[in-house]
Every structure is written in C-alpha cells, then in structure tokens.
XYZ file of C-alpha atoms in Angstrom:
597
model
C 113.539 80.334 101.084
C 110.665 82.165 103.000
C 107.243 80.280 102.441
C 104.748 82.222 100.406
C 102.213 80.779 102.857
C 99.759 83.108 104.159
C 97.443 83.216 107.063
C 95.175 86.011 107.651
C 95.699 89.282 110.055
C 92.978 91.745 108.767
C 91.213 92.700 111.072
C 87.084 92.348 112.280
C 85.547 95.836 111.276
C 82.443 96.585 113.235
C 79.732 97.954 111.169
C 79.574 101.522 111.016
C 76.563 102.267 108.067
C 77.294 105.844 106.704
C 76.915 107.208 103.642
C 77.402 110.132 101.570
C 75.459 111.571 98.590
C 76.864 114.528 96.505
C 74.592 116.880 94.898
C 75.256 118.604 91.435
C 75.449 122.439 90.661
C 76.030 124.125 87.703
C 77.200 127.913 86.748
C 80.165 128.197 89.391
C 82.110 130.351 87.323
C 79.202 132.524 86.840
C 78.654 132.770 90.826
C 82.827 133.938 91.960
C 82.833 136.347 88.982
C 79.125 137.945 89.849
C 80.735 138.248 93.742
C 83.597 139.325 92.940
C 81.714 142.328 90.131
C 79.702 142.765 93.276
C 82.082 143.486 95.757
C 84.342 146.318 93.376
C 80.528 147.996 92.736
C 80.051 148.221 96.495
C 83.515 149.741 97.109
C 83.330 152.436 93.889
C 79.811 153.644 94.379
C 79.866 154.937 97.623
C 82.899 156.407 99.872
C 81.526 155.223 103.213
C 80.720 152.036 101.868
C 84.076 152.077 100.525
C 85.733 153.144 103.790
C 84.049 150.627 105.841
C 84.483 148.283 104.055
C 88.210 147.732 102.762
C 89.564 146.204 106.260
C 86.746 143.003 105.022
C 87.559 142.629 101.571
C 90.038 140.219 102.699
C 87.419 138.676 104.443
C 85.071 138.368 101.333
C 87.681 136.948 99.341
C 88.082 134.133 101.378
C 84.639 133.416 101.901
C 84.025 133.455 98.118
C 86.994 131.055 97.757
C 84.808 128.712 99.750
C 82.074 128.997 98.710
C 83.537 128.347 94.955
C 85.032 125.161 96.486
C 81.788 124.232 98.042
C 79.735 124.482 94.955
C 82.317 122.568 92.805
C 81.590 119.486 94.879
C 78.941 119.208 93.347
C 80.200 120.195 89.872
C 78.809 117.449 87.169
C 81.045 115.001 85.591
C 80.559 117.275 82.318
C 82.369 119.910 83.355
C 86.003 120.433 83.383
C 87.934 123.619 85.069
C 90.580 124.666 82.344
C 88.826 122.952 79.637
C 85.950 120.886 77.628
C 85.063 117.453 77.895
C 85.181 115.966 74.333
C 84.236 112.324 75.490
C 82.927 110.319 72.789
C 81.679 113.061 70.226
C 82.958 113.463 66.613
C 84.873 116.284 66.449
C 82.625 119.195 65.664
C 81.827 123.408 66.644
C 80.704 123.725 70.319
C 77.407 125.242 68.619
C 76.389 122.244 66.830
C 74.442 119.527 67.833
C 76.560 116.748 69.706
C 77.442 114.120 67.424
C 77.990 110.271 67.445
C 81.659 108.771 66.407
C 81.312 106.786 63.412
C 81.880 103.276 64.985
C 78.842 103.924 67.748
C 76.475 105.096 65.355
C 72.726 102.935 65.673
C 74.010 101.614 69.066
C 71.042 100.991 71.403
C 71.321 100.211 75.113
C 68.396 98.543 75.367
C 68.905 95.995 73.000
C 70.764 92.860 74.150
C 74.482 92.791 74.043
C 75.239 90.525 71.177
C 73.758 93.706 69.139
C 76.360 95.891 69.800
C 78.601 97.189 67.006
C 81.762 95.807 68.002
C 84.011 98.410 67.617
C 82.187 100.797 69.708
C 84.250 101.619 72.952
C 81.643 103.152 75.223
C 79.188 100.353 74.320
C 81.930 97.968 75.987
C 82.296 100.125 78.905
C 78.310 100.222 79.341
C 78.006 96.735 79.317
C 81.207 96.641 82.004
C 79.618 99.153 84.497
C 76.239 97.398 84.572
C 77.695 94.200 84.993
C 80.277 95.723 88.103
C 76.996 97.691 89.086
C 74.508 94.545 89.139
C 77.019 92.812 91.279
C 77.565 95.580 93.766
C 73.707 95.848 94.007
C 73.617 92.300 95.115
C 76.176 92.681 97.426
C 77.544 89.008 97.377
C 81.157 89.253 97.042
C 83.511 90.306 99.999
C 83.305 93.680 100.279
C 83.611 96.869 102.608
C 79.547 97.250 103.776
C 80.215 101.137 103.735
C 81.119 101.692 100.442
C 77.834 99.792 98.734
C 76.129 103.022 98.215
C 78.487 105.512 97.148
C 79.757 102.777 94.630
C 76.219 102.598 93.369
C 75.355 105.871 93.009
C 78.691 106.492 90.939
C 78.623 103.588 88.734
C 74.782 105.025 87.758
C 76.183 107.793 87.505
C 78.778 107.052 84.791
C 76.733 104.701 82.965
C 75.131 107.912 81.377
C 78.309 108.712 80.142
C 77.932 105.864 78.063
C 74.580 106.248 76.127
C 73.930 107.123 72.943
C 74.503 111.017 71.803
C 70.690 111.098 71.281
C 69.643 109.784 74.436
C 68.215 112.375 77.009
C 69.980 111.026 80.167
C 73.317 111.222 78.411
C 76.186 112.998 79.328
C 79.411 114.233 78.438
C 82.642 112.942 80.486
C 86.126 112.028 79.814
C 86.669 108.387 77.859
C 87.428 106.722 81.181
C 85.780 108.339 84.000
C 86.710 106.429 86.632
C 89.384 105.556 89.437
C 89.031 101.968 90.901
C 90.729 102.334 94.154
C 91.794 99.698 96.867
C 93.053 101.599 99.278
C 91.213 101.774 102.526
C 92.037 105.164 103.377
C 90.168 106.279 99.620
C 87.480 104.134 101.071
C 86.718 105.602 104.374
C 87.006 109.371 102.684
C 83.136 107.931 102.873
C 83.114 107.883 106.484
C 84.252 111.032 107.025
C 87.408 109.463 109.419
C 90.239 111.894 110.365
C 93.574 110.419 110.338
C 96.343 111.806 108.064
C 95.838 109.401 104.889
C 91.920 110.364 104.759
C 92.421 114.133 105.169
C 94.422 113.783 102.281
C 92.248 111.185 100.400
C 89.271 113.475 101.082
C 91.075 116.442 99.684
C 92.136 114.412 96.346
C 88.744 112.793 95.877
C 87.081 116.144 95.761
C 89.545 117.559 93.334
C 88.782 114.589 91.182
C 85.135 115.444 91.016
C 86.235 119.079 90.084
C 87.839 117.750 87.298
C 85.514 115.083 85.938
C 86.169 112.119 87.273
C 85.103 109.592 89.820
C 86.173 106.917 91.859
C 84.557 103.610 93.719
C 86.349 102.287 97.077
C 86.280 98.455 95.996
C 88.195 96.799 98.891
C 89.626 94.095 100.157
C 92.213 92.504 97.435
C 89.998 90.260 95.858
C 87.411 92.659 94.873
C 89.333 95.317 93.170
C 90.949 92.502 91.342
C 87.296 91.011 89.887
C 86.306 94.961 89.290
C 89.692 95.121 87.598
C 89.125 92.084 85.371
C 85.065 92.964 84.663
C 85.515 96.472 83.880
C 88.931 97.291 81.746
C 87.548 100.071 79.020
C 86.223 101.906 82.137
C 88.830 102.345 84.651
C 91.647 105.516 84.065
C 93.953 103.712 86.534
C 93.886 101.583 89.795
C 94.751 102.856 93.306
C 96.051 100.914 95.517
C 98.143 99.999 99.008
C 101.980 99.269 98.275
C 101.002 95.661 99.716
C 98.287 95.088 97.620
C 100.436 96.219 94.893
C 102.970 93.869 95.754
C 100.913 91.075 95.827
C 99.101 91.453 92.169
C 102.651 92.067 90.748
C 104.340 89.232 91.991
C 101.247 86.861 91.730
C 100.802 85.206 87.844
C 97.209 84.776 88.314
C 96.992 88.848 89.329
C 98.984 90.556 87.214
C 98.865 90.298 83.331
C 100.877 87.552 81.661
C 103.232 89.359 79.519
C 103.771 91.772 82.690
C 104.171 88.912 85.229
C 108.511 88.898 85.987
C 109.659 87.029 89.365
C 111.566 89.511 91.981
C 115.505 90.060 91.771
C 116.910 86.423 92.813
C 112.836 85.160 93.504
C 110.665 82.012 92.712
C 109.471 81.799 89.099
C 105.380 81.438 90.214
C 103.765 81.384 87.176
C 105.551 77.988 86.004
C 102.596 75.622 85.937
C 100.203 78.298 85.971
C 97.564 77.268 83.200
C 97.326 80.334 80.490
C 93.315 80.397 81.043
C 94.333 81.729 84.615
C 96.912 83.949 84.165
C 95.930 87.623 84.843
C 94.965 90.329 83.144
C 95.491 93.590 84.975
C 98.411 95.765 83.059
C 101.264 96.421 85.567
C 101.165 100.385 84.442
C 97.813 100.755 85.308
C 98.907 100.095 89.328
C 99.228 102.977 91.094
C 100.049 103.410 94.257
C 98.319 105.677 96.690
C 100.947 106.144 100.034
C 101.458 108.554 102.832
C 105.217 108.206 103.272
C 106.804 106.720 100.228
C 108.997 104.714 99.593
C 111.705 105.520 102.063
C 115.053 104.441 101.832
C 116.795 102.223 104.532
C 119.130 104.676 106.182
C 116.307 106.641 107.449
C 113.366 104.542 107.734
C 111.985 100.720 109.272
C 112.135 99.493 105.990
C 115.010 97.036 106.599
C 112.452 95.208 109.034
C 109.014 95.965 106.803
C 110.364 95.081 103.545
C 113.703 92.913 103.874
C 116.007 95.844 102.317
C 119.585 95.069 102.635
C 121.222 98.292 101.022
C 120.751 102.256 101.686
C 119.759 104.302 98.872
C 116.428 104.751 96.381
C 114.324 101.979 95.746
C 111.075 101.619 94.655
C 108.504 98.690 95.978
C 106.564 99.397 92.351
C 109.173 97.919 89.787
C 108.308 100.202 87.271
C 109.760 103.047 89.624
C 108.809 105.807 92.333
C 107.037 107.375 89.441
C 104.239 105.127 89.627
C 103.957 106.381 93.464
C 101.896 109.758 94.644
C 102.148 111.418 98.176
C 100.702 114.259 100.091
C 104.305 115.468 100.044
C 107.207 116.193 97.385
C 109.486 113.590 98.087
C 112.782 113.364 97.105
C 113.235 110.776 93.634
C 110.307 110.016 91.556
C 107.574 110.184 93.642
C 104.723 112.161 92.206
C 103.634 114.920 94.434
C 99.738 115.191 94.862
C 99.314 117.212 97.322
C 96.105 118.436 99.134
C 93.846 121.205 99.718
C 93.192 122.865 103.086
C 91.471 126.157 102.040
C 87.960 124.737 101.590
C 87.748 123.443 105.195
C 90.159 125.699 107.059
C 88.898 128.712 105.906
C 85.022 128.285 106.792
C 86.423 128.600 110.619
C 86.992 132.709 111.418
C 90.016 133.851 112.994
C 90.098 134.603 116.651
C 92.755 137.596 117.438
C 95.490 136.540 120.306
C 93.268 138.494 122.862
C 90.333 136.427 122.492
C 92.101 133.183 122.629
C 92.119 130.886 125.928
C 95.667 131.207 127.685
C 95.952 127.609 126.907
C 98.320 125.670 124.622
C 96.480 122.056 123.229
C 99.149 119.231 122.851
C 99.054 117.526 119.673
C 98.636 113.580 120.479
C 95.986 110.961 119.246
C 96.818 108.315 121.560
C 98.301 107.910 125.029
C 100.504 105.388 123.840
C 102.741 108.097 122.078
C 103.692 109.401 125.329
C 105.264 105.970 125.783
C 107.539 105.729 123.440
C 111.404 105.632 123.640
C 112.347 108.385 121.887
C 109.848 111.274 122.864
C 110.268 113.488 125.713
C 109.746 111.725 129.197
C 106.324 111.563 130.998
C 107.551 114.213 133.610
C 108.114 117.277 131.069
C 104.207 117.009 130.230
C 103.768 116.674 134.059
C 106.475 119.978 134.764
C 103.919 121.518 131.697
C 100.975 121.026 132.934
C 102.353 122.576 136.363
C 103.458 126.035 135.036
C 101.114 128.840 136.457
C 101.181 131.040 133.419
C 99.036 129.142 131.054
C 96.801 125.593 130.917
C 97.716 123.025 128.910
C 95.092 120.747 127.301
C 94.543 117.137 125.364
C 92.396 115.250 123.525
C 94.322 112.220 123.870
C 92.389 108.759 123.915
C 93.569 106.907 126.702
C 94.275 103.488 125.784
C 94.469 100.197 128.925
C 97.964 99.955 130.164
C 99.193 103.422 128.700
C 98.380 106.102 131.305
C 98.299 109.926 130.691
C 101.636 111.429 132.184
C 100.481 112.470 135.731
C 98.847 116.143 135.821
C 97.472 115.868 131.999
C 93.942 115.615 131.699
C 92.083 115.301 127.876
C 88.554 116.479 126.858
C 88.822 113.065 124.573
C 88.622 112.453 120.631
C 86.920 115.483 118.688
C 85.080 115.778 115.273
C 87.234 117.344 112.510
C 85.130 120.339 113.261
C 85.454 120.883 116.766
C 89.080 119.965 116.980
C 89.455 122.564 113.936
C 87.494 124.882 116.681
C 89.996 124.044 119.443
C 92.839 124.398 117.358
C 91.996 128.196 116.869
C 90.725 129.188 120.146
C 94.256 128.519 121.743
C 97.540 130.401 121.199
C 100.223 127.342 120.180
C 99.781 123.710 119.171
C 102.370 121.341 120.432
C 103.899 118.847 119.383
C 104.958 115.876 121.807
C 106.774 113.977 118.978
C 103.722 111.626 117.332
C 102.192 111.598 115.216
C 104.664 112.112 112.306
C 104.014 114.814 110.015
C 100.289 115.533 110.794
C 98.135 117.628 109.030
C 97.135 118.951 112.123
C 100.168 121.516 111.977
C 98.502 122.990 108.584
C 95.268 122.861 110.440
C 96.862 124.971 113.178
C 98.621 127.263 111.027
C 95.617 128.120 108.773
C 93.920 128.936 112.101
C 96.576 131.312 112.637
C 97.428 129.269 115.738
C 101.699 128.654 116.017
C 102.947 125.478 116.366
C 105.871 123.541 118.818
C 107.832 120.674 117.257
C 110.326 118.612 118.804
C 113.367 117.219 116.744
C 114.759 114.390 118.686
C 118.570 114.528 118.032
C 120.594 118.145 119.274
C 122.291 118.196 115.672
C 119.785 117.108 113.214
C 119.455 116.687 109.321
C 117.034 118.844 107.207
C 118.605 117.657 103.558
C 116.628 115.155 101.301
C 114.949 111.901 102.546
C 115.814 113.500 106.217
C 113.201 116.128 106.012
C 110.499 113.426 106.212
C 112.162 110.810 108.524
C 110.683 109.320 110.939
C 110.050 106.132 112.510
C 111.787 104.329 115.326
C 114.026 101.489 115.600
C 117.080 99.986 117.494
C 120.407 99.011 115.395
C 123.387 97.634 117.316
C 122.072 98.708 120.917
C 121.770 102.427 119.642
C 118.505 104.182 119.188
C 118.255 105.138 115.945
C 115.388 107.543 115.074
C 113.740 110.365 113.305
C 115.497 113.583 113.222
C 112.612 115.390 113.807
C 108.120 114.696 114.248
C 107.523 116.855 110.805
C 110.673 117.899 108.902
C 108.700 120.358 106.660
C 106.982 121.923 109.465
C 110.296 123.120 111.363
C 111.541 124.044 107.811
C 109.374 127.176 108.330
C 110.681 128.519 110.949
C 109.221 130.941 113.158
C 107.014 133.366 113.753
C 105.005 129.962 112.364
C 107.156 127.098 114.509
C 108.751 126.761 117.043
C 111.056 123.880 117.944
C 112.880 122.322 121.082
C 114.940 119.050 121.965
C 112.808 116.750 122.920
C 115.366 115.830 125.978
C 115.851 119.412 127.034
C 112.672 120.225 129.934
C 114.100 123.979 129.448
C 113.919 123.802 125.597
C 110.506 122.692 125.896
C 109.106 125.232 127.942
C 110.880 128.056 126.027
C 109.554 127.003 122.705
C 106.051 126.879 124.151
C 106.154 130.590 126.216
C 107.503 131.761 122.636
C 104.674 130.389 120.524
C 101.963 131.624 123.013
C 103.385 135.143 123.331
C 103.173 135.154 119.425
C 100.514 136.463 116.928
C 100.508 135.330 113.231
C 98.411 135.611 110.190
C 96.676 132.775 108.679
C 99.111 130.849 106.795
C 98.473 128.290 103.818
C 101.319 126.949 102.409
C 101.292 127.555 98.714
C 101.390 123.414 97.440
C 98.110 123.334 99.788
C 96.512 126.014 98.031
C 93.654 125.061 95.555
C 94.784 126.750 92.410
C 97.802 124.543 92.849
C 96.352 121.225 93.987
C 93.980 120.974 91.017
C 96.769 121.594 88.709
C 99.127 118.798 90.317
C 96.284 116.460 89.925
C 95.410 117.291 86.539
C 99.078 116.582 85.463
C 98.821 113.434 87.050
C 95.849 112.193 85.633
C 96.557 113.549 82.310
C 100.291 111.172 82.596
C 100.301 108.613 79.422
C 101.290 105.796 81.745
C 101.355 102.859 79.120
C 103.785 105.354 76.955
C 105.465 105.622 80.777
C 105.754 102.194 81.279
C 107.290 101.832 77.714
C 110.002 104.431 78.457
C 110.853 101.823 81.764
C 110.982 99.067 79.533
C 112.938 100.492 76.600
C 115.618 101.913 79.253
C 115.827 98.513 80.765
C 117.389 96.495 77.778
C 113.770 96.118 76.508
C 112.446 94.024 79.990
C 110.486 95.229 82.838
C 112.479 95.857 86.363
C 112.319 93.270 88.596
C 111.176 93.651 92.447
C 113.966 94.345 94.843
C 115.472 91.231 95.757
C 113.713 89.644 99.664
C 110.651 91.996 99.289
C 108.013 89.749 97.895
C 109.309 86.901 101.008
C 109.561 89.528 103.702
C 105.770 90.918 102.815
C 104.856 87.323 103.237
C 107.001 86.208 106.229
C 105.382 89.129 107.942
C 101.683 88.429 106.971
C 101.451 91.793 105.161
C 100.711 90.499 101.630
C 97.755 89.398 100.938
C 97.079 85.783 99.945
C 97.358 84.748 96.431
C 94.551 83.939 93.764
C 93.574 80.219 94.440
C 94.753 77.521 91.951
C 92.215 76.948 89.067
C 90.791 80.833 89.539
C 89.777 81.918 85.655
C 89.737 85.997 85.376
C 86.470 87.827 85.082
C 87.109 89.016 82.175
C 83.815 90.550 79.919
C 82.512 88.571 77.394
C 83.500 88.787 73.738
C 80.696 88.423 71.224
C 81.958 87.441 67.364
C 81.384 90.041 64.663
C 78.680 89.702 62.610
C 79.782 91.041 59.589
C-alpha cells in the first residue's frame, strides 16, 4: 500500500502586488437600446447619411456590443440580466416598499451577536462574512498576498447584502452571493496572467458579476477549507483544483462526516478520527474548475497522473463528471462553461489582407516545445524561416538548455494586448504543435487572422474524447500521442484552418502559403459568443446540486460512489495531493448561540 505521506512541492511565488478594483454602473440596458434608436434615426432621416453610412453599421454594432460588455463589469450585485433579484424580501409588488421576511424582522447589525433572532438566515451569513472578512484584514493565515484586496473589497461588498431592509447601505442580491474558489488560475484572473486556464477564468468571473454574483480567490488548501468551515450560509458552491478536490474528499477531517466514503479497494481514514474533528464541507458543494477534464486513459497521461488501470469514462469527483465544468463541451458529463471572447477581441479593428505584414507569427510560449518528441523537427522552423516569400516571427521565451531552432528569432513574451495586436497585423498564425488547444487560435480567428495546425499522426481521429487529445507519452517502446494540437480548431476547416503533418516539411509549408494567401471575416464561434456564455453559466449556477447529489445517491443503492480504485495513493505517491488536516484539528465552524425563547 502507497504511503499517504506527504512532503511538500509547491512552489516559492515571488511577490508580484497587483490589484484590481471594479467600478459599478447602472442603466446598461438603457445605454444599447438608446444606441441602437440612435443609429436607425441616423440612417432614416437623411439619404446621404444613410448611404454613407450602411458599409459601418456593422461596425457600430460591434462596438456597442462592447461597450455593453464593458459597462456590465461594473453592473451591481442587484441586478440580474433575464431577471430580478428577490434576495431576502417578502414576497411583494415591485412598486412597494421592500419588505423584511418574517423571521429577520427587528434584526440589528449593530447589536452583538447573541441578539440575533435565530432563525434569521442573512443574520448568520453577516456574522460569517465579517468574521472571514476580519481575518482576511489581518492577513495571518497562509494565504496568496495578491488576492488580500480583491477579497476585501468583495466580502464588504456582500455584507450589504445582508443588512436589514431598512438600512440605507443595503442591497438586494441573490441568497448566497458568493463563489469560494481554490483554484489558482480563478485567483490570478487578479493578476491579469495570460495562460489558457485564466483567459477562461477571466471570462467566467466577469459573467458572474453580470449575473449577481461574486467570488474570493482563497488559496492554498488550508484556507479555502477554514473559509469553507467559517462561512457555510454564504457560499453558492466551492471551486476548486481536481487535487484539492481529491484531497478534502478522501480526507475525514475535510470532507463532511456523513459524506466521508474510502476509495474503491482504499484505507478506511476516518477510523479513529474523533467526531469533534470530522469535517464539515458537503461533498456536493465541490466543484471542480478544470481545463481538460477528466480524460479517459486511452487518450490521455492519466494512467501515470492518476493510477488508472482501465480505458473508458471515469470521473476523479465520485459524484460524477457532472460535478466538473470546462472551457469546452466534453464528451460525458462534463458541464460545458464556456467563455467569452467578444468583449476583448472585438475592441481591436480589423486590418484588411493588404495592410497586413507579409509575415506569419508561430504560435509557441516556450522554447522548450520545439523540443519535444512528437512535434515537427527543429530544421522545418529553420527551412521556414528560410523561404524568401514571407518572414516568419516568435515570441517564444527562450528557456537555458532549450535553444530556438537555428534561423528563428522572437520579439519575446507580449501583453494580452499587444500579442492580440500582433495576432492581427499578420496573415496566418501557426501552430508548431504546443500548446494544446490554446485560446490563441480564437484570438486569431476573431482577428480575422487564419490559423495552421499540425495533427501529429497521417490518419487521425476526430470522434469523441479524440477531438481534445493530447498529451504525450511512451507505451511499449511506441510513441503514443495526441492526434492533433487542438481537435476543435481543425474541425473547422478552412478558409479558417489550415492543417499539415507535423512530419511532412512539404505539408508544412503548403498549409502556411495557403493560410497567408487567404482573407477571412472575423469569426467567433457561436459557444464563445456572449448571449450564449451568460446563459451556460446561468444554468449552471442555477443547478440544485444537493437535489443532484441525491439523484447520485438514490441511483447508487442509496450510497455515495466511491473514488476510482489507486487514485487517492497515486495523487499521493506523486506529491500532487495536498497534505492532510493535522491530527487533533477542530473545524471552524461559526458559533451557535441558544434560543432565547
């Protein structure tokens, strides 16, 4: 039996202090409909007017689609597209005065907590948030430094949510406002990083704000665990790493006590655990947060990651792929929560094929991806670069011991912005083969820029889990690897993508002439349109998970699925889990004051 011994491997983040503050507008639907009454006026009153100005009314559209986007940033928690926020009022005509349910009536903030009628909900949640918000203020518990003040700032902000009816800082919001999330790529959304997982975390988090809600990045394990525990009336659901999940589900102390069940053929850990420290957090409030899913083992590393021993579905949440969201609609369960490109890409105009550079950019992060086994050799970026008819440029980072393929040259790592720039000011992007399924090829499209993707078999597989393999890996002396760098890009098809062999020099070149010689419309792919987005989300957040979780449980002879058998010991064995709640640890749960009737 594999040791549930564990030894760290975070690792050292150097500070970087950045912060982001998000104002709050009001009357958005007023502003697109006066724009929109303001354009048809222009075009009816005047024939020149009306002449000169159809070829931009495509134009005007899109710039008022942004500019709706930009404002709803900064749309207050009160608001809802699609609806009204009933929160904690009786039920009563949108004319009359808001009114205070029954159970919260004569609550007062101010007065200490023992005071509080004890059957009034947002009075609990009050007392939660000040308590989570009074620790985050001192700032004594292990914690990600750049989070401190957004987590502030939004746990103020919600606390109004919670006053009385009558008080004049109080506001209207949905019963529980907020999304606790551990995952790191939520977190650095506050940052402003640029890899795949934040694009799409950035996208989400706005659309949450849209909609009403909110969310505090309360990394590493430990702390989302003690936010868990101190703030349970507050939280709509948890977000969180599939390793993180792992560990509170399979750890007694983590996971609540009538949820706690040892994997398929595992170690029983909660014998000897005392009941004052067995957890609290409900297992269908875990959600997981994950690029890629949870892949199966005939097309994916997962036999090495998590210990799998048999192809097919699984699901490293027990309760099922349901409990998962991606950027992407994954075959089986997964939720689908997809993100929005239209209120970034389309701030950046268009540049016609004539007044692009004769240049093609490659698509590459790192020069270590020119490296690897199974993309095309060093010496077709070198034959490339060579070619008289066009340039070819990189903003690779070069990284010790993993030189640039000889005749490539990079202008080095770019904002979001200016790469965005670059992106449209040259006539293909290309692919070299990583990274897998970037969001860079949406970027490119939207910048009506066509794109170059390898696949990296001759006959390859577009059907189900195949679409989004990828991944590397060596089985019985045969390379075994990804069909393709992004199934659902090649799935296109041209005028939009191109793609070539990764082996074939020929192929390559061909693909790339093609794509140059090629001028497209901007192209948005209707899941990454906004309209759509917001209503994925909205589904998602308006799932009755605990009514979910009860469907699992009820189909399962009445007991809750089990992990799949070696997955808890492999996350260990490999130092991916995180270590376990220490012996003796008592939850921090809120305090519970008797009734004094």
């Amino acid at each position: 039996m594999v040791s549930l011994r564990w030894t760290p491997s975070s690792p050292t983040l150097a500070p970087k202090p950045i912060s982001r503050t998000f104002s709050q507008k009001r009357n958005l639907s007023f502003l697109v409909i006066g724009l929109f009454v303001l354009s048809f006026l222009l075009l009816s009153l005047n024939p020149n007017v009306q002449q000169n100005s159809l070829e931009h009314l495509d134009r005007l559209k899109e710039w008022s689609s942004d500019k709706a986007q930009s404002l709803a940033e900064g749309w207050s928690d009160d608001t809802m597209i699609g609806g009204t926020l009933k929160g904690w009022l009786a039920d009563a005509d949108a004319n009359e005065h808001p009114k205070e349910k029954k159970e919260c009536r004569g609550w007062n903030h101010t007065l200490s907590e023992d005071n509080d009628p004890p059957n009034c909900l947002k009075a609990r949640q009050y007392r939660q948030t000040m308590r989570v918000l009074d620790r985050e203020d001192k700032a004594e518990h292990d914690h990600w430094y750049f989070t401190l003040i957004h987590n502030r700032e939004t746990l103020r902000n919600i606390s109004m949510c919670f006053l009385p009816v009558s008080d004049p800082d109080w506001r209207l919001c949905h019963e529980k406002p907020l999304i606790l999330s551990g995952w790191w790529y939520t977190a650095e959304v506050i940052t402003g990083a640029t890899t795949g997982e934040v694009i799409w975390q950035s996208s989400i988090t706005k659309q949450l704000k849209m909609l009403g809600y909110s969310f505090i990045a309360v990394g590493p394990y430990l702390n989302w665990v003690e936010v868990a525990e101190m703030m349970p009336d507050v939280y709509h659901l948890i977000w969180n790493s599939d390793l993180d999940t792992v560990t509170c589900i399979t750890d007694p102390r983590c996971i609540a006590k009538a949820h706690y069940v040892p994997p398929e053929d595992g170690e029983d850990l909660s014998v000897g655990v005392p009941d004052e420290e067995r957890g609290v957090i409900p297992i269908w409030a875990l959600g997981i947060v994950d690029y890629w899913g949870a892949r199966p083992r005939e097309m994916s590393n997962n036999k090495y990651w998590w210990g799998l021993t048999e192809d097919g579905p699984w699901s490293y949440h027990p309760l099922g792929q349901e409990w998962i969201a991606t950027p992407w609609p994954l075959p089986g369960g997964h939720y689908h929560l997809p993100y929005s490109i239209e209120d970034y890409c389309l701030k950046m105009p268009i540049k016609s094929h004539e007044e692009r550079e004769n240049a093609a950019l490659i698509l590459a992060k790192r020069s270590s991806y020119f490296h690897y086994p199974h993309v095309s050799p060093p010496e077709f970026w070198t034959n490339l670069s060579q070619v008289p008819d066009f340039e070819l440029l990189s903003t690779v980072e070069v990284e010790e011991g993993k030189p640039l393929p000889e005749g490539l040259v990079t202008m080095g790592k770019q904002s979001r912005e200016n790469y965005t720039e670059l992106v449209g000011s040259v006539k293909a992007l290309v692919g070299m083969g990583a990274p897998p399924i970037s969001p860079s090829i949406y970027t490119s499209l939207c910048q009506a820029t066509p794109v170059v993707i390898p696949h990296f078999q001759e006959k390859y597989r577009m059907d189900g889990w195949w679409l989004y393999s990828s991944g590397y890996e060596l089985k019985e002396n045969c390379r075994h690897v990804s069909w393709s760098q992004h199934g659902p890009a090649i799935a296109l098809g041209e005028p939009w993508v191109y793609k070539y062999y990764a082996h074939n020099y020929t192929d390559l070149e061909t693909a790339v002439r093609k794509a140059m010689s090629t001028s497209i419309e901007r192209y948005i792919p209707e899941d990454m349109k906004l309209t759509y987005t917001l209503s994925q989300l909205s589904k998602y957040l308006q799932r009755d998970l605990k009514l979910m979780f009860q469907d699992v449980r009820d189909n399962n002879a009445g007991k809750i699925p089990r992990l799949k058998k070696g997955a808890r010991e492999r996350c260990y064995e490999l130092n991916r889990c995180k270590k376990p709640l220490e012996a003796g640890r008592i939850p921090n749960i809120p305090p519970v004051f008797p009734s004094k009737d």
